mmCIF file with all atom_site columns, C-alpha atoms and ligand atoms in Angstrom:
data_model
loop_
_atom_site.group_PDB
_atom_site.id
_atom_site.type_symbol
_atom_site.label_atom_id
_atom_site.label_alt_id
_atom_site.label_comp_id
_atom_site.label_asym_id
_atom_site.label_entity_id
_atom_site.label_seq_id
_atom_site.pdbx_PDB_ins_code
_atom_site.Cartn_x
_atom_site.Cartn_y
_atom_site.Cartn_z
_atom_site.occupancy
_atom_site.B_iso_or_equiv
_atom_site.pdbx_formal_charge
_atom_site.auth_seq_id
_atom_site.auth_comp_id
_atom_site.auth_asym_id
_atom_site.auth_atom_id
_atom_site.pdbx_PDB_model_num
ATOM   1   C  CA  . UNK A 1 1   ? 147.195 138.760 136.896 1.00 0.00 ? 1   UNK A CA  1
ATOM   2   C  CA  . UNK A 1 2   ? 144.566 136.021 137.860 1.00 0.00 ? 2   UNK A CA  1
ATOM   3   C  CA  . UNK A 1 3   ? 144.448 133.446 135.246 1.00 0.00 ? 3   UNK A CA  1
ATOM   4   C  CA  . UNK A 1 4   ? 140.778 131.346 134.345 1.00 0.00 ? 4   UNK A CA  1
ATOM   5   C  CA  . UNK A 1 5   ? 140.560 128.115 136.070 1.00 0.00 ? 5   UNK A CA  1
ATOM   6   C  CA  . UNK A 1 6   ? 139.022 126.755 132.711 1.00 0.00 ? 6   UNK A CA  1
ATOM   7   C  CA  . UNK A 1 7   ? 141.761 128.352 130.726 1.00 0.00 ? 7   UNK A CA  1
ATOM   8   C  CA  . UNK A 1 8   ? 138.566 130.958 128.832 1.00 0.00 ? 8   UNK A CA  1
ATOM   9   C  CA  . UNK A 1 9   ? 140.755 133.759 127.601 1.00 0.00 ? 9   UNK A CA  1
ATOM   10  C  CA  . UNK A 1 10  ? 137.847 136.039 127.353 1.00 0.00 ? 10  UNK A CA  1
ATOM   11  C  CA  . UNK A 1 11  ? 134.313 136.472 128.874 1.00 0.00 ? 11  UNK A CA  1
ATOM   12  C  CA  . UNK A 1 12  ? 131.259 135.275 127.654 1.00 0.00 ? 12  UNK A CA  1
ATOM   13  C  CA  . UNK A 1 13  ? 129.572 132.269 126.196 1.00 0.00 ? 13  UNK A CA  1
ATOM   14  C  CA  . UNK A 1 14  ? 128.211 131.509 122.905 1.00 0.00 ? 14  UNK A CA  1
ATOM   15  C  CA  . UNK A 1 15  ? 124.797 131.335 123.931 1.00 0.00 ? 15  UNK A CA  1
ATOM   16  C  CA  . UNK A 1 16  ? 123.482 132.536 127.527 1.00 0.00 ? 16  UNK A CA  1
ATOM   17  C  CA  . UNK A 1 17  ? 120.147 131.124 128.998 1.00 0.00 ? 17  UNK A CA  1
ATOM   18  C  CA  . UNK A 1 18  ? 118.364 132.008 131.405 1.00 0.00 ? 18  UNK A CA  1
ATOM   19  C  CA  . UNK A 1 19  ? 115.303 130.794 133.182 1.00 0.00 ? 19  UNK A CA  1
ATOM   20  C  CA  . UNK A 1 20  ? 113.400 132.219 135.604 1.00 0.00 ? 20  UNK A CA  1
ATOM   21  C  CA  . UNK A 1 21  ? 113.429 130.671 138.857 1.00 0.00 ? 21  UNK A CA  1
ATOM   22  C  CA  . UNK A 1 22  ? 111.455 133.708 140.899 1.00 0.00 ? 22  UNK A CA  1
ATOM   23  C  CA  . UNK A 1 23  ? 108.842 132.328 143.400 1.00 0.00 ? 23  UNK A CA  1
ATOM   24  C  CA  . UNK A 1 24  ? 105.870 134.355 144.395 1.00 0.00 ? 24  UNK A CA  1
ATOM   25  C  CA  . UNK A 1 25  ? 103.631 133.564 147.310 1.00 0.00 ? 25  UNK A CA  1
ATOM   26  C  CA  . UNK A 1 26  ? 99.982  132.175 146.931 1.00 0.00 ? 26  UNK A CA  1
ATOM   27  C  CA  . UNK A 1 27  ? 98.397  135.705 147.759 1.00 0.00 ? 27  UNK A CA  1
ATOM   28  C  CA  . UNK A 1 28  ? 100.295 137.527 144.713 1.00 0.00 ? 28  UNK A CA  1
ATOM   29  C  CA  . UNK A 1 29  ? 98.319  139.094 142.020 1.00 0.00 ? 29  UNK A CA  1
ATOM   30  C  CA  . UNK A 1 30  ? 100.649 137.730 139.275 1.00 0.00 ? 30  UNK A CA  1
ATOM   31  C  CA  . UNK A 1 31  ? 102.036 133.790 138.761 1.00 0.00 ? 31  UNK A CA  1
ATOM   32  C  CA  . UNK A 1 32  ? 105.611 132.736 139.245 1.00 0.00 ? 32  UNK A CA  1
ATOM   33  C  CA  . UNK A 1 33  ? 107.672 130.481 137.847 1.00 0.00 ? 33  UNK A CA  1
ATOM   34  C  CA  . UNK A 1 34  ? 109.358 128.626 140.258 1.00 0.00 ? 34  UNK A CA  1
ATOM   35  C  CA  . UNK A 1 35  ? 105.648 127.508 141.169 1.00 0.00 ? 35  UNK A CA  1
ATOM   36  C  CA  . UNK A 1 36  ? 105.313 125.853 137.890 1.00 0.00 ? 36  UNK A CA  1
ATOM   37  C  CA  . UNK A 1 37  ? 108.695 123.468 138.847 1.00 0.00 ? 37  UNK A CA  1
ATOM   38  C  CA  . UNK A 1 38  ? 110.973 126.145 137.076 1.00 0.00 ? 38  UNK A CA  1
ATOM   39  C  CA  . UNK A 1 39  ? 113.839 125.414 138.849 1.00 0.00 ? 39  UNK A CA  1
ATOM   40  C  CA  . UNK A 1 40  ? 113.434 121.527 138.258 1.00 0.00 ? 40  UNK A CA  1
ATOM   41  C  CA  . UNK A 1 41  ? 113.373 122.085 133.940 1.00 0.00 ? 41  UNK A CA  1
ATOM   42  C  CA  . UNK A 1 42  ? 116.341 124.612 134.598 1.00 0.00 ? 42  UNK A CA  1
ATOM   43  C  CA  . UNK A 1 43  ? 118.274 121.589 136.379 1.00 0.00 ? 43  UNK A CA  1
ATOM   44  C  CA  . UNK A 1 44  ? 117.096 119.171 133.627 1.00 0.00 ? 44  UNK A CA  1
ATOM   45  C  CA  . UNK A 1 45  ? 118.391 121.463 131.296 1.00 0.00 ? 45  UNK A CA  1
ATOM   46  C  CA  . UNK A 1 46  ? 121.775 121.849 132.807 1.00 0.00 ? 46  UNK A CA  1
ATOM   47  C  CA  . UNK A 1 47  ? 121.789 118.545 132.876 1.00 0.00 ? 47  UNK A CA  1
ATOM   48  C  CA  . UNK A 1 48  ? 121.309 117.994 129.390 1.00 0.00 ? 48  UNK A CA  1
ATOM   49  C  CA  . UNK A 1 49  ? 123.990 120.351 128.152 1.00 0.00 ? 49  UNK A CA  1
ATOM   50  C  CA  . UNK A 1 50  ? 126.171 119.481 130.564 1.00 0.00 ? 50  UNK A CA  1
ATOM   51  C  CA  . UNK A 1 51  ? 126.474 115.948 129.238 1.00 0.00 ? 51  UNK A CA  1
ATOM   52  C  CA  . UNK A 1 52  ? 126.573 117.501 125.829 1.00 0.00 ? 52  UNK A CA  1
ATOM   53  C  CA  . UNK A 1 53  ? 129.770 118.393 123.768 1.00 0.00 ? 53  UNK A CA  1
ATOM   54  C  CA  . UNK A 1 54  ? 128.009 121.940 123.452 1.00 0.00 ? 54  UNK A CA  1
ATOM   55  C  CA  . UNK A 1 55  ? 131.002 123.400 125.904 1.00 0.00 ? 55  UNK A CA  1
ATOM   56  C  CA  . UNK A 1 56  ? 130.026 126.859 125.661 1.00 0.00 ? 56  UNK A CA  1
ATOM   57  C  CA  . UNK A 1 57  ? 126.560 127.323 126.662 1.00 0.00 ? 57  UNK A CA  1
ATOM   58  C  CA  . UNK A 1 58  ? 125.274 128.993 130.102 1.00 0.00 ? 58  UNK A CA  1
ATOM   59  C  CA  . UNK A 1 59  ? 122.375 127.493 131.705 1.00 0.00 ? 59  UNK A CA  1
ATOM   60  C  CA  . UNK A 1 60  ? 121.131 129.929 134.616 1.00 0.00 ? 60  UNK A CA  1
ATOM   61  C  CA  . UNK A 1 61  ? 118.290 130.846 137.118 1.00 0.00 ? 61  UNK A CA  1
ATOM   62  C  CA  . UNK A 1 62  ? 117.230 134.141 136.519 1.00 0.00 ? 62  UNK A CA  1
ATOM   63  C  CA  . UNK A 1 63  ? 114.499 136.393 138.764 1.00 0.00 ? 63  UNK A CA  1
ATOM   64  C  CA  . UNK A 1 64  ? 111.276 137.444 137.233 1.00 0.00 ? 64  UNK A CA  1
ATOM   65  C  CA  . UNK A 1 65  ? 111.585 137.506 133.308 1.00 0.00 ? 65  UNK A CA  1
ATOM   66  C  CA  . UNK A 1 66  ? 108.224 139.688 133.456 1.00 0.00 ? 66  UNK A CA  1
ATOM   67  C  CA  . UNK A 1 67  ? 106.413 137.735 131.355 1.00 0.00 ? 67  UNK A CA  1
ATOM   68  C  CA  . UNK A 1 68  ? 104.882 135.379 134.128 1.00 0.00 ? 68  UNK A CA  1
ATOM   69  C  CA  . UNK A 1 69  ? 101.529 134.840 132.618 1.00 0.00 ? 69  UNK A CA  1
ATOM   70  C  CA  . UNK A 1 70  ? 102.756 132.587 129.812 1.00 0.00 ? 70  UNK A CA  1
ATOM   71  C  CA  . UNK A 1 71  ? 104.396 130.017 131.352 1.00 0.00 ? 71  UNK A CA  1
ATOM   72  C  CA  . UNK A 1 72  ? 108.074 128.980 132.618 1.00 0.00 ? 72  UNK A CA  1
ATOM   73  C  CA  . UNK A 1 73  ? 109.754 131.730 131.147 1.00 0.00 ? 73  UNK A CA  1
ATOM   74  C  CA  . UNK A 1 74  ? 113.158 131.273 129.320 1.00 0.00 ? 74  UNK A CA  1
ATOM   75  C  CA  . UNK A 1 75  ? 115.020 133.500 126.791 1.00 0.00 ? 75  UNK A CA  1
ATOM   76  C  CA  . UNK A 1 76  ? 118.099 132.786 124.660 1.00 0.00 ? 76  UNK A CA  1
ATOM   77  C  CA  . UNK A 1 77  ? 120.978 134.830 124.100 1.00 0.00 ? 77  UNK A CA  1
ATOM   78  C  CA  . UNK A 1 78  ? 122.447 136.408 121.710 1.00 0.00 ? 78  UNK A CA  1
ATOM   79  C  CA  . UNK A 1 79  ? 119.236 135.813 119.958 1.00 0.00 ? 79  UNK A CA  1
ATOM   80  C  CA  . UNK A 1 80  ? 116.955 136.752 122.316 1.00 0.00 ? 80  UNK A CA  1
ATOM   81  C  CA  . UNK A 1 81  ? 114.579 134.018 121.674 1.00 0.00 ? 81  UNK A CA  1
ATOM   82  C  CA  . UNK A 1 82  ? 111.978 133.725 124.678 1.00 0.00 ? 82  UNK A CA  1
ATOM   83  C  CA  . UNK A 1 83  ? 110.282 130.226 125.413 1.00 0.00 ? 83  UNK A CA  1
ATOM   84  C  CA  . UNK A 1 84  ? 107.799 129.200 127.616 1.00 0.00 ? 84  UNK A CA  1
ATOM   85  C  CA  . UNK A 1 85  ? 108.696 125.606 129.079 1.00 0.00 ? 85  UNK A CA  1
ATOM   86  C  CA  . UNK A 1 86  ? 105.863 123.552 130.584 1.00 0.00 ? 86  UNK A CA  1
ATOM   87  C  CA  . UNK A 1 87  ? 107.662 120.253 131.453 1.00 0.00 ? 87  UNK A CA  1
ATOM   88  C  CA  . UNK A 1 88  ? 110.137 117.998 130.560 1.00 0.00 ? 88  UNK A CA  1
ATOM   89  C  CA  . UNK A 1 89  ? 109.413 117.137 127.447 1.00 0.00 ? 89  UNK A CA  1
ATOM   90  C  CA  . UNK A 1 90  ? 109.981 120.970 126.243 1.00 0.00 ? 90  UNK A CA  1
ATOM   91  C  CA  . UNK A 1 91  ? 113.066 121.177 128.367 1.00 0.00 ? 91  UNK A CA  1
ATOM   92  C  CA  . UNK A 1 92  ? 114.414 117.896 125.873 1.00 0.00 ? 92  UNK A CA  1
ATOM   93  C  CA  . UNK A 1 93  ? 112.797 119.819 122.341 1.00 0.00 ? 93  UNK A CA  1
ATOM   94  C  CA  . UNK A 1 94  ? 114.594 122.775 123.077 1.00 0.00 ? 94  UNK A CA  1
ATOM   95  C  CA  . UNK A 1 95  ? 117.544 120.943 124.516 1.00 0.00 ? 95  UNK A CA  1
ATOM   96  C  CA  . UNK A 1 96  ? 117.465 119.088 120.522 1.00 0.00 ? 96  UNK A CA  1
ATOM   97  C  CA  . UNK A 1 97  ? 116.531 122.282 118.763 1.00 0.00 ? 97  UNK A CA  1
ATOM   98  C  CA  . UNK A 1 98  ? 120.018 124.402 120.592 1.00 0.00 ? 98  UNK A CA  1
ATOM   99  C  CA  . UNK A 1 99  ? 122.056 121.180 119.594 1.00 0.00 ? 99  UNK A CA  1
ATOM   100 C  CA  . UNK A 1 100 ? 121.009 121.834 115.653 1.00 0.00 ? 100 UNK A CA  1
ATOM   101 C  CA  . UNK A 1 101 ? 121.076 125.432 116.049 1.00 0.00 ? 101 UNK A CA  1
ATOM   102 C  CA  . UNK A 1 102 ? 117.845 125.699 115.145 1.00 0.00 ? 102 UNK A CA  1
ATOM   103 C  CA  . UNK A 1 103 ? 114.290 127.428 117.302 1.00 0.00 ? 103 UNK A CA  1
ATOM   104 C  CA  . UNK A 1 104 ? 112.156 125.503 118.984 1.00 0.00 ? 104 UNK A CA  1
ATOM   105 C  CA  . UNK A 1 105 ? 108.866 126.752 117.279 1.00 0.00 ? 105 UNK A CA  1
ATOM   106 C  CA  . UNK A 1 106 ? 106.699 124.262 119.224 1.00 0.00 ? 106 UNK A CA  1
ATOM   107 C  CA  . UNK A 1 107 ? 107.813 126.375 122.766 1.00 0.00 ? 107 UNK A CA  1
ATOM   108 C  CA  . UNK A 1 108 ? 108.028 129.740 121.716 1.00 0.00 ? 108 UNK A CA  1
ATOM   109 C  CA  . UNK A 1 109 ? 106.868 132.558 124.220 1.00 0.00 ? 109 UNK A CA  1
ATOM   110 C  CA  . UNK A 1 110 ? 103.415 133.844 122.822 1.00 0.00 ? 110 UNK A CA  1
ATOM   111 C  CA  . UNK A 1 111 ? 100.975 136.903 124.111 1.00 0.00 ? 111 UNK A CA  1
ATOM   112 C  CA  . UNK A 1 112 ? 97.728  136.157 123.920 1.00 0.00 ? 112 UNK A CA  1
ATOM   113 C  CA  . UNK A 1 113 ? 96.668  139.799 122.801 1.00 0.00 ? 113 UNK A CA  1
HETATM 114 S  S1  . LIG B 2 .   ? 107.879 134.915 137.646 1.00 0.00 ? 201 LIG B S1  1
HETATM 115 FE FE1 . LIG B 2 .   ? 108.837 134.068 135.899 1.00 0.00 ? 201 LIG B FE1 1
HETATM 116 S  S2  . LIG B 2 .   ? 108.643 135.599 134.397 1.00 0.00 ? 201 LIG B S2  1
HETATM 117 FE FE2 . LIG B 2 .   ? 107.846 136.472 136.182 1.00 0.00 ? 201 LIG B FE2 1
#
């Protein structure tokens, strides 16, 4: 039986995020992500926990979150809370706010409706 190369004994992580990293060309009728430097706040933000003592937290590119019209789209698990980062300095308040275990209010996903 394979064993975990970082001895995990089950699967999982404590809390799972994921942001999207999909890319859509110029000529698409809806915005994308990775044109709004997605992929560079989702490395800033592995960066960040990674030099953390938070040891199990998942930072991850996902594809299209569907929500592309409200910014650099990023959801939480297990809480399911979805963000909208627009640069750096979001990446670091939710980066603070997941070390206290609290929600970044400031960055929160929000419909215009
Ligand atoms: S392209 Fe990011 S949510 Fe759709």
């Amino acid at each position: 039986m394979p064993t975990d190369p970082k001895g995990r004994i089950e699967p999982g992580y404590d809390t799972h995020i994921f942001v999207c990293g999909h890319e859509r060309n110029e000529s698409a009728s809806r915005p994308s992500c990775a044109k709004r430097n997605s992929l560079d706040l989702m490395r800033q933000l592995k960066l960040l926990v990674k030099a953390s003592d938070m040891k199990n937290i998942r930072v991850q590119k996902s594809g299209c979150l569907d929500f592309c019209e409200f910014g650099t789209t990023c959801v939480v698990y297990p809480e399911g809370t979805w963000y909208s980062l627009e640069d750096s300095e979001a990446v670091e308040e939710l980066f603070r706010c997941l070390k206290e275990g609290k929600i970044s209010k400031k960055h929160l996903l929000k419909i215009n409706s």
